[in-house]
Short mmCIF file of C-alpha atoms in Angstrom, two decimals:
data_model
loop_
_atom_site.label_atom_id
_atom_site.label_comp_id
_atom_site.label_asym_id
_atom_site.label_seq_id
_atom_site.Cartn_x
_atom_site.Cartn_y
_atom_site.Cartn_z
CA MET A 1 -2.81 34.63 -28.04
CA SER A 2 -0.52 36.06 -25.35
CA VAL A 3 0.09 34.72 -21.87
CA SER A 4 -2.20 37.41 -20.42
CA SER A 5 -5.02 36.20 -22.67
CA ASP A 6 -4.41 32.62 -21.58
CA LEU A 7 -4.42 33.71 -17.96
CA ARG A 8 -7.69 35.60 -18.43
CA LEU A 9 -9.25 32.56 -20.09
CA ALA A 10 -7.99 30.30 -17.29
CA TRP A 11 -9.60 32.66 -14.76
CA LEU A 12 -12.92 32.56 -16.62
CA LEU A 13 -12.80 28.76 -16.75
CA THR A 14 -12.03 28.66 -13.02
CA ARG A 15 -14.97 30.92 -12.18
CA GLY A 16 -17.33 28.80 -14.27
CA ALA A 17 -16.05 25.46 -12.97
CA ASP A 18 -18.41 22.66 -12.01
CA ARG A 19 -18.38 20.72 -8.74
CA LEU A 20 -15.58 18.35 -9.73
CA GLU A 21 -13.36 21.19 -10.89
CA ARG A 22 -14.02 23.12 -7.66
CA ARG A 23 -13.01 20.11 -5.59
CA ARG A 24 -9.84 19.78 -7.60
CA ALA A 25 -9.09 23.46 -7.03
CA VAL A 26 -9.65 23.10 -3.27
CA LEU A 27 -7.32 20.09 -3.04
CA THR A 28 -4.70 21.89 -5.11
CA ALA A 29 -4.95 24.95 -2.87
CA LEU A 30 -4.54 22.77 0.25
CA GLY A 31 -1.42 21.20 -1.23
CA ALA A 32 -0.02 24.63 -2.06
CA THR A 33 -0.79 25.83 1.48
CA ALA A 34 1.13 22.91 2.96
CA ALA A 35 4.07 23.42 0.58
CA THR A 36 4.25 27.13 1.37
CA GLY A 37 4.05 26.56 5.12
CA PHE A 38 6.81 23.93 5.12
CA ALA A 39 9.09 25.96 2.84
CA CYS A 40 8.59 29.23 4.75
CA ALA A 41 9.31 27.50 8.06
CA ALA A 42 12.48 26.00 6.57
CA VAL A 43 13.60 29.41 5.29
CA ALA A 44 12.93 31.04 8.67
CA LEU A 45 14.98 28.42 10.55
CA ALA A 46 17.76 28.53 7.97
CA SER A 47 18.07 32.31 8.45
CA VAL A 48 18.94 31.88 12.15
CA ARG A 49 22.69 32.06 12.73
CA GLY A 50 24.81 30.68 15.54
CA GLN A 51 23.79 29.54 18.99
CA VAL A 52 20.45 30.96 20.12
CA GLN A 53 18.06 30.32 22.95
CA PHE A 54 14.53 29.42 21.89
CA PRO A 55 11.86 29.23 24.60
CA TYR A 56 10.38 26.19 22.88
CA GLY A 57 11.63 23.07 21.18
CA ASN A 58 13.35 21.66 24.29
CA GLY A 59 16.68 22.93 22.98
CA LEU A 60 16.36 21.20 19.63
CA LEU A 61 16.39 24.52 17.73
CA ASP A 62 19.17 26.14 19.74
CA GLN A 63 22.17 24.61 17.99
CA PRO A 64 22.96 25.04 14.26
CA GLY A 65 23.44 21.30 13.69
CA THR A 66 20.04 20.25 14.98
CA ARG A 67 18.39 23.19 13.21
CA ARG A 68 19.81 21.97 9.92
CA GLY A 69 18.23 18.59 10.58
CA VAL A 70 14.84 20.22 11.15
CA VAL A 71 15.24 22.26 7.96
CA ALA A 72 16.09 19.11 6.00
CA GLY A 73 12.99 17.40 7.42
CA LEU A 74 10.77 20.29 6.38
CA LEU A 75 12.18 20.26 2.87
CA LEU A 76 11.66 16.50 2.58
CA LEU A 77 7.99 17.04 3.37
CA LEU A 78 7.73 18.86 0.04
CA VAL A 79 8.14 15.54 -1.83
CA PRO A 80 4.71 14.08 -0.91
CA VAL A 81 3.15 17.52 -1.36
CA LEU A 82 4.40 17.65 -4.96
CA GLY A 83 2.99 14.16 -5.46
CA LEU A 84 -0.38 15.40 -4.21
CA LEU A 85 -0.29 18.36 -6.59
CA GLY A 86 0.52 16.03 -9.48
CA GLN A 87 -2.42 13.78 -8.58
CA CYS A 88 -4.74 16.78 -8.25
CA ALA A 89 -3.82 17.87 -11.75
CA ARG A 90 -5.14 14.53 -13.03
CA ILE A 91 -8.55 14.75 -11.33
CA GLY A 92 -11.36 14.89 -13.84
CA ALA A 93 -8.99 14.31 -16.75
CA VAL A 94 -11.75 12.97 -19.01
CA HIS A 95 -14.06 15.91 -18.29
CA ARG A 96 -11.20 18.37 -18.68
CA ASP A 97 -10.06 16.74 -21.92
CA ARG A 98 -13.53 17.24 -23.37
CA ARG A 99 -13.49 20.91 -22.34
CA LEU A 100 -9.97 21.42 -23.70
CA ALA A 101 -11.00 19.69 -26.94
CA GLY A 102 -13.54 22.49 -27.34
CA LEU A 103 -10.69 24.98 -27.09
CA ARG A 104 -8.84 23.03 -29.78
CA LEU A 105 -11.89 23.26 -32.05
CA ALA A 106 -11.95 27.01 -31.40
CA GLY A 107 -8.42 27.27 -32.79
CA ALA A 108 -6.15 26.85 -29.75
CA GLY A 109 -2.97 24.87 -30.30
CA PRO A 110 -1.77 21.98 -28.14
CA LYS A 111 0.80 24.08 -26.27
CA GLN A 112 -1.72 26.81 -25.61
CA VAL A 113 -4.30 24.34 -24.30
CA ARG A 114 -1.70 22.81 -22.00
CA ARG A 115 -0.71 26.27 -20.84
CA ILE A 116 -4.32 27.25 -20.06
CA ALA A 117 -4.88 24.06 -18.05
CA ALA A 118 -1.62 24.61 -16.15
CA LEU A 119 -2.54 28.23 -15.40
CA GLU A 120 -5.83 27.02 -13.89
CA ALA A 121 -3.83 24.97 -11.41
CA GLY A 122 -1.48 27.93 -10.90
CA LEU A 123 -4.37 30.14 -9.80
CA ALA A 124 -5.44 27.56 -7.21
CA CYS A 125 -1.81 27.25 -6.05
CA LEU A 126 -1.58 31.03 -5.74
CA ALA A 127 -4.61 31.11 -3.44
CA GLY A 128 -3.17 28.31 -1.34
CA ALA A 129 0.27 29.96 -1.24
CA LEU A 130 -1.21 33.22 0.03
CA ILE A 131 -3.02 31.32 2.79
CA GLY A 132 0.21 29.55 3.71
CA TYR A 133 2.11 32.84 3.81
CA ALA A 134 -0.57 34.36 6.01
CA GLY A 135 -0.21 31.43 8.42
CA PHE A 136 3.57 31.84 8.44
CA ALA A 137 3.28 35.59 9.07
CA THR A 138 0.88 35.00 11.95
CA ALA A 139 3.23 32.46 13.53
CA ALA A 140 6.29 34.66 12.95
CA LEU A 141 4.69 37.70 14.57
CA SER A 142 3.59 35.67 17.59
CA VAL A 143 7.11 34.53 18.57
CA ASP A 144 9.07 36.43 21.19
CA ARG A 145 12.10 37.21 19.02
CA ALA A 146 12.12 39.27 15.85
CA VAL A 147 12.28 37.40 12.57
CA ASP A 148 15.22 38.21 10.34
CA PRO A 149 14.32 40.36 7.28
CA VAL A 150 16.04 37.73 5.14
CA ALA A 151 13.45 35.23 6.35
CA TRP A 152 10.59 37.53 5.30
CA LEU A 153 12.19 37.98 1.88
CA GLY A 154 12.75 34.25 1.50
CA ALA A 155 9.16 33.52 2.54
CA ALA A 156 7.91 35.99 -0.08
CA VAL A 157 10.04 34.33 -2.74
CA VAL A 158 8.67 30.93 -1.70
CA THR A 159 5.11 32.22 -1.89
CA LEU A 160 5.71 33.34 -5.47
CA ALA A 161 7.62 30.16 -6.39
CA VAL A 162 4.91 27.73 -5.24
CA PRO A 163 2.37 28.77 -7.95
CA VAL A 164 5.12 28.59 -10.58
CA LEU A 165 6.02 25.12 -9.36
CA GLY A 166 2.35 24.14 -9.42
CA VAL A 167 2.11 25.28 -13.03
CA LEU A 168 5.17 23.20 -13.97
CA VAL A 169 3.88 20.09 -12.15
CA SER A 170 0.50 20.47 -13.85
CA ALA A 171 2.11 20.94 -17.24
CA VAL A 172 4.04 17.70 -16.81
CA ALA A 173 0.97 15.81 -15.56
CA LEU A 174 -1.10 17.11 -18.50
CA ARG A 175 1.48 16.50 -21.20
CA ARG A 176 -1.08 14.47 -23.19
CA VAL A 177 -3.54 16.92 -24.72
CA ALA A 178 -6.94 16.02 -26.10
CA SER A 179 -7.41 16.11 -29.84
CA PRO A 180 -10.08 18.40 -31.36
CA LEU A 181 -12.42 15.40 -31.53
CA GLY A 182 -12.10 14.76 -27.81
CA HIS A 183 -9.89 11.68 -27.96
CA VAL A 184 -6.82 11.27 -25.80
CA ARG A 185 -3.93 9.24 -27.08
CA ARG A 186 -2.86 6.99 -24.24
CA GLU A 187 0.22 4.84 -24.41
CA GLY A 188 0.11 1.24 -23.35
CA ALA A 189 1.53 0.09 -20.09
CA GLY A 190 5.25 0.68 -20.29
CA ARG A 191 7.82 -1.95 -19.55
CA GLY A 192 9.20 -1.69 -16.06
CA PRO A 193 12.68 -2.55 -14.84
CA GLY A 194 11.60 -6.12 -14.18
CA LEU A 195 11.55 -8.26 -11.07
CA LEU A 196 15.24 -9.15 -11.26
CA LEU A 197 16.40 -5.54 -10.96
CA GLY A 198 13.83 -4.90 -8.24
CA LEU A 199 15.24 -7.80 -6.20
CA LEU A 200 18.83 -6.75 -6.92
CA LEU A 201 18.45 -3.51 -4.96
CA PRO A 202 17.67 -5.13 -1.60
CA VAL A 203 20.61 -7.49 -2.14
CA VAL A 204 22.88 -4.46 -2.50
CA LEU A 205 21.22 -2.96 0.58
CA VAL A 206 21.90 -6.08 2.64
CA MET A 207 25.52 -6.04 1.49
CA LEU A 208 25.89 -2.42 2.62
CA GLY A 209 24.37 -3.28 5.98
CA ALA A 210 26.69 -6.25 6.37
CA GLY A 211 29.67 -4.04 5.60
CA LEU A 212 28.66 -1.57 8.30
CA VAL A 213 28.21 -4.35 10.83
CA LEU A 214 31.66 -5.73 10.01
CA VAL A 215 33.33 -2.36 10.59
CA ARG A 216 31.43 -1.85 13.83
CA GLY A 217 33.54 0.03 16.29
CA SER A 218 35.71 1.69 13.67
CA SER A 219 35.91 5.47 13.47
CA GLY A 220 34.47 5.53 9.98
CA THR A 221 31.24 3.82 10.96
CA ALA A 222 29.61 6.86 12.54
CA ALA A 223 30.48 8.98 9.54
CA SER A 224 29.17 6.41 7.08
CA LEU A 225 25.89 5.78 8.92
CA PRO A 226 24.04 8.82 7.47
CA LEU A 227 25.13 7.78 3.97
CA PHE A 228 23.89 4.29 4.69
CA VAL A 229 20.51 5.61 5.88
CA VAL A 230 20.06 7.75 2.75
CA GLY A 231 21.17 4.88 0.53
CA ALA A 232 18.85 2.46 2.29
CA VAL A 233 15.85 4.75 1.86
CA VAL A 234 16.61 5.40 -1.81
CA LEU A 235 17.47 1.82 -2.73
CA SER A 236 14.68 0.08 -0.83
CA GLY A 237 12.11 2.73 -1.75
CA THR A 238 12.98 2.60 -5.43
CA GLY A 239 13.09 -1.17 -5.41
CA ALA A 240 9.72 -1.34 -3.65
CA ILE A 241 8.16 0.97 -6.25
CA TRP A 242 9.51 -1.21 -9.05
CA VAL A 243 8.30 -4.34 -7.29
CA ALA A 244 4.83 -2.78 -6.93
CA GLY A 245 4.52 -2.39 -10.69
CA THR A 246 6.11 -5.72 -11.54
CA ALA A 247 4.07 -7.59 -8.93
CA ALA A 248 0.87 -5.96 -10.21
CA ARG A 249 1.64 -7.20 -13.72
CA LEU A 250 2.51 -10.72 -12.56
CA ILE A 251 -0.55 -10.93 -10.32
CA GLY A 252 -2.76 -9.76 -13.16
CA ARG A 253 -1.31 -12.33 -15.58
CA ARG A 254 -1.55 -15.07 -12.97
CA PHE A 255 -5.10 -14.58 -11.73
CA ALA A 256 -6.90 -13.08 -14.72
CA PRO A 257 -7.15 -16.33 -16.75
CA ARG A 258 -7.50 -18.69 -13.76
CA THR A 259 -9.59 -17.19 -10.96
CA GLU A 260 -13.29 -17.89 -10.61
CA ARG A 261 -13.97 -15.12 -8.09
CA PRO A 262 -15.53 -12.07 -9.79
CA ALA A 263 -13.84 -9.44 -7.60
CA VAL A 264 -10.40 -11.00 -8.08
CA LEU A 265 -11.06 -11.30 -11.82
CA LEU A 266 -11.90 -7.60 -12.18
CA ALA A 267 -8.95 -6.51 -10.04
CA ALA A 268 -6.54 -8.79 -11.90
CA HIS A 269 -7.63 -7.49 -15.31
CA ARG A 270 -7.27 -3.92 -14.08
CA LEU A 271 -3.74 -4.59 -12.77
CA GLN A 272 -2.82 -6.35 -16.00
CA GLU A 273 -4.10 -3.44 -18.06
CA ASP A 274 -2.11 -0.74 -16.25
CA PRO A 275 0.29 -2.22 -13.66
CA TRP A 276 2.41 0.90 -13.23
CA SER A 277 -0.52 3.11 -12.28
CA ALA A 278 -0.50 1.50 -8.83
CA ALA A 279 3.26 2.01 -8.51
CA ARG A 280 2.89 5.73 -9.27
CA SER A 281 0.06 6.12 -6.76
CA HIS A 282 1.90 4.21 -4.04
CA ALA A 283 5.35 5.75 -4.54
CA ALA A 284 5.16 8.31 -1.73
CA VAL A 285 3.47 5.85 0.64
CA ILE A 286 6.26 3.32 0.08
CA LEU A 287 8.99 5.86 0.80
CA VAL A 288 7.20 6.95 3.98
CA THR A 289 6.98 3.31 5.04
CA VAL A 290 10.74 2.84 4.69
CA VAL A 291 11.39 5.91 6.81
CA GLY A 292 8.69 5.00 9.34
CA VAL A 293 9.99 1.48 9.92
CA GLY A 294 13.56 2.73 10.27
CA LEU A 295 12.51 5.54 12.63
CA ALA A 296 10.46 3.23 14.85
CA GLY A 297 13.46 0.93 15.25
CA LEU A 298 15.92 3.80 15.75
CA ARG A 299 13.73 5.24 18.50
CA GLU A 300 13.74 1.97 20.43
CA VAL A 301 17.49 1.52 20.02
CA MET A 302 18.32 5.12 21.05
CA LEU A 303 16.13 4.97 24.16
CA ASP A 304 17.68 1.63 25.15
CA GLN A 305 21.14 3.10 24.59
CA LEU A 306 20.37 6.14 26.75
CA ALA A 307 19.07 3.91 29.54
CA ALA A 308 22.18 1.72 29.32
CA ASN A 309 24.51 4.74 29.45
CA GLU A 310 22.69 6.14 32.47
CA ALA A 311 22.91 2.80 34.27
CA GLU A 312 26.59 2.45 33.41
CA THR A 313 27.80 5.96 34.27
CA GLY A 314 25.22 6.97 36.87
CA VAL A 315 24.87 10.35 35.13
CA PRO A 316 21.25 11.32 34.31
CA GLN A 317 20.70 11.58 30.57
CA ASP A 318 18.71 14.39 28.95
CA VAL A 319 16.11 11.99 27.58
CA GLY A 320 13.64 14.81 26.87
CA TYR A 321 16.02 16.38 24.34
CA TYR A 322 16.22 13.19 22.30
CA THR A 323 12.58 12.18 22.66
CA TYR A 324 11.46 15.63 21.54
CA GLY A 325 13.57 15.34 18.41
CA LEU A 326 12.34 11.83 17.75
CA ASN A 327 8.73 12.85 18.32
CA LEU A 328 9.15 15.82 15.99
CA THR A 329 10.57 13.54 13.32
CA ALA A 330 7.73 11.08 13.83
CA THR A 331 5.24 13.93 13.46
CA ALA A 332 6.87 14.94 10.18
CA VAL A 333 6.66 11.33 8.93
CA LEU A 334 3.00 11.19 9.98
CA ILE A 335 2.28 14.42 8.11
CA ALA A 336 4.02 13.01 5.04
CA LEU A 337 1.92 9.85 5.36
CA LEU A 338 -1.31 11.85 5.57
CA ILE A 339 -0.34 13.85 2.49
CA SER A 340 0.57 10.65 0.65
CA LEU A 341 -2.75 9.07 1.63
CA ALA A 342 -4.55 12.14 0.33
CA ALA A 343 -2.69 11.74 -2.97
CA LEU A 344 -3.67 8.06 -3.04
CA ALA A 345 -7.33 8.92 -2.44
CA VAL A 346 -7.18 11.54 -5.18
CA GLY A 347 -5.59 9.06 -7.59
CA THR A 348 -8.27 6.47 -6.82
CA ALA A 349 -11.00 9.02 -7.42
CA GLU A 350 -9.43 9.99 -10.74
CA SER A 351 -9.22 6.33 -11.79
CA LEU A 352 -12.91 5.83 -11.03
CA SER A 353 -13.85 9.04 -12.80
CA SER A 354 -12.04 7.97 -15.97
CA ARG A 355 -13.70 4.52 -15.88
CA ARG A 356 -17.22 5.56 -14.91
CA ARG A 357 -18.81 4.52 -18.21
CA ALA A 358 -17.25 1.05 -18.06
CA LEU A 359 -18.29 0.68 -14.43
CA ALA A 360 -21.86 1.69 -15.24
CA ALA A 361 -21.90 -0.84 -18.09
CA GLN A 362 -20.76 -3.58 -15.71
CA VAL A 363 -23.53 -2.78 -13.24
CA ALA A 364 -26.08 -2.63 -16.05
CA ALA A 365 -24.87 -6.08 -17.17
CA GLY A 366 -25.63 -7.49 -13.72
CA VAL A 367 -22.39 -7.07 -11.71
CA PRO A 368 -23.31 -6.26 -8.07
CA ARG A 369 -21.86 -3.07 -6.67
CA ARG A 370 -20.33 -4.96 -3.75
CA ILE A 371 -18.21 -6.92 -6.26
CA LEU A 372 -16.89 -3.65 -7.72
CA THR A 373 -16.17 -2.43 -4.19
CA ARG A 374 -14.13 -5.54 -3.40
CA ALA A 375 -12.32 -5.28 -6.73
CA LEU A 376 -11.35 -1.68 -5.99
CA LEU A 377 -9.91 -2.61 -2.59
CA LEU A 378 -8.13 -5.63 -4.06
CA GLU A 379 -6.44 -3.42 -6.66
CA THR A 380 -4.79 -1.55 -3.81
CA ALA A 381 -4.05 -4.56 -1.61
CA LEU A 382 -2.61 -6.86 -4.27
CA SER A 383 -0.19 -4.28 -5.68
CA LEU A 384 0.75 -2.66 -2.36
CA THR A 385 1.50 -5.76 -0.25
CA PRO A 386 4.74 -6.86 -2.03
CA ALA A 387 5.99 -3.27 -2.01
CA LEU A 388 5.30 -2.92 1.72
CA VAL A 389 7.22 -6.13 2.40
CA LEU A 390 10.28 -4.81 0.58
CA ALA A 391 9.92 -1.37 2.20
CA THR A 392 9.82 -3.08 5.61
CA LEU A 393 13.03 -4.92 4.80
CA GLY A 394 14.71 -1.62 3.88
CA GLY A 395 13.59 0.11 7.08
CA THR A 396 14.60 -2.92 9.13
CA ALA A 397 18.08 -2.82 7.62
CA ILE A 398 18.43 0.79 8.79
CA HIS A 399 17.66 0.24 12.47
CA THR A 400 19.39 -3.16 12.50
CA ALA A 401 22.66 -1.62 11.33
CA TYR A 402 22.38 1.13 13.95
CA ALA A 403 21.58 -1.42 16.67
CA ARG A 404 24.64 -3.48 15.77
CA ILE A 405 26.83 -0.40 15.81
CA ALA A 406 25.47 0.71 19.19
CA GLY A 407 25.73 -2.80 20.62
CA GLN A 408 22.00 -2.99 21.41
CA SER A 409 19.40 -5.63 20.68
CA VAL A 410 17.36 -5.29 17.48
CA PRO A 411 13.72 -4.28 18.09
CA TRP A 412 11.03 -6.08 16.09
CA ALA A 413 7.55 -5.54 17.49
CA LEU A 414 7.04 -1.78 17.00
CA PRO A 415 8.73 -1.50 13.55
CA LEU A 416 6.62 -4.35 12.19
CA LEU A 417 3.44 -2.57 13.24
CA VAL A 418 4.28 0.34 10.90
CA PRO A 419 3.64 -1.45 7.56
CA VAL A 420 0.48 -3.01 8.97
CA GLY A 421 -0.83 0.43 9.93
CA VAL A 422 0.22 1.91 6.58
CA GLY A 423 -1.54 -0.87 4.67
CA ALA A 424 -4.73 -0.39 6.66
CA ALA A 425 -4.55 3.38 6.14
CA CYS A 426 -4.14 2.87 2.38
CA LEU A 427 -7.25 0.71 2.27
CA LEU A 428 -9.16 3.37 4.22
CA ALA A 429 -7.91 6.03 1.79
CA THR A 430 -9.09 3.89 -1.11
CA ALA A 431 -12.44 3.40 0.62
CA THR A 432 -13.02 7.15 0.64
CA ALA A 433 -13.67 6.87 -3.11
CA LEU A 434 -16.49 4.34 -2.65
CA PRO A 435 -19.23 7.03 -2.71
CA LEU A 436 -17.85 8.14 -6.07
CA LEU A 437 -17.91 4.51 -7.21
CA HIS A 438 -21.60 4.25 -6.37
CA ARG A 439 -22.38 7.47 -8.23
CA SER A 440 -20.27 6.39 -11.20
CA THR A 441 -22.21 3.15 -11.62
CA HIS A 442 -25.58 4.85 -12.04
CA PRO A 443 -27.19 3.85 -15.37
CA SER A 444 -27.25 7.49 -16.45
CA ARG A 445 -23.44 7.29 -16.75
CA LEU A 446 -23.90 5.09 -19.82
CA ARG A 447 -24.71 8.26 -21.75
CA VAL A 448 -21.42 9.89 -20.69
CA ALA A 449 -18.79 9.79 -23.41
#
């Protein structure tokens, strides 16, 4: 069969989708809309050349240097969006595997089945990309100045690239294809990098921070600070993700054979069975936490520095220029957090959907639903807490190094509220799947293969 035949079959499957498949398509389209909007805005700003005068943005978009920072922020927002698209591709995997197994019985090969499933996601991404382009066009036509034709061309290229990217992400997420008999070969929980390597990264991070503090006042410090920030985010974020998986495995091994509390027992066995599932679901949230903690501290230090300079020189500082940039960055981080929470909620729903027969069997055996609810929340809390602690340390290292360089005191109160808020938001995102948990535990689910 040709690609056109696969596309036609994917369209027919999309039109005849059930409620779960329609929800997956809607979430995928929303992710594609966000990706298209962010990328088109980045292309439009990147097409502006030289010094310009924008009537909005408080001067933040007037200079090329600050515009490049805004463009980089918009492009970084694509990372959690791609994570959301990957999670959406996994929704209803058991139901989709059964449907794709029917295609295998009809004579379709594994590559063709994977291609059809990826094209289904591509169609949803195409709808979302067109909506995002329409929003960009509306915003571009409403501004006072004419948009460069290069920006329109770049936005069109982005609109076409987003569905292609969605197809590739879906193909990677669906690399395991159901057999003709409807069975999916699933590998066991892979070995992670281990706790030692996860703890080694923050040690390196602390050493980098100590080196910057020692060279405080040197001319190379200002130039090395951006590299330190990027390194801190990467090192602490990666280490926190590894710690999330390793801690989930250790917690599962520790509590599963010893605890007498039913909810802890169920959560521990689940973490022991697949410890790296939590690390994959929490990856984007952990990275956002590192950036959020660092940004909260940097904001306090910069405002204190501006106030000190104004008191020392007597010259009024343009505080609005800096606060607008900081608020814009905080808004971008908040958007990334919301997208990451949506991906977490989607991943939780997929986990419940794949385990609905086992959950129904537990309820039929006498396990109260409130115990399953507590176990679901504990799965998130037990694996996420160690990662949030390490992410907080990474973000704290960022604003501590900057505070030492600027000669200001290190803020503590506001940055420490960020991981607390992120943890609470993750539990709320997990709780959004509780209605699905209650439906999945109905005795009729025992008949579902």
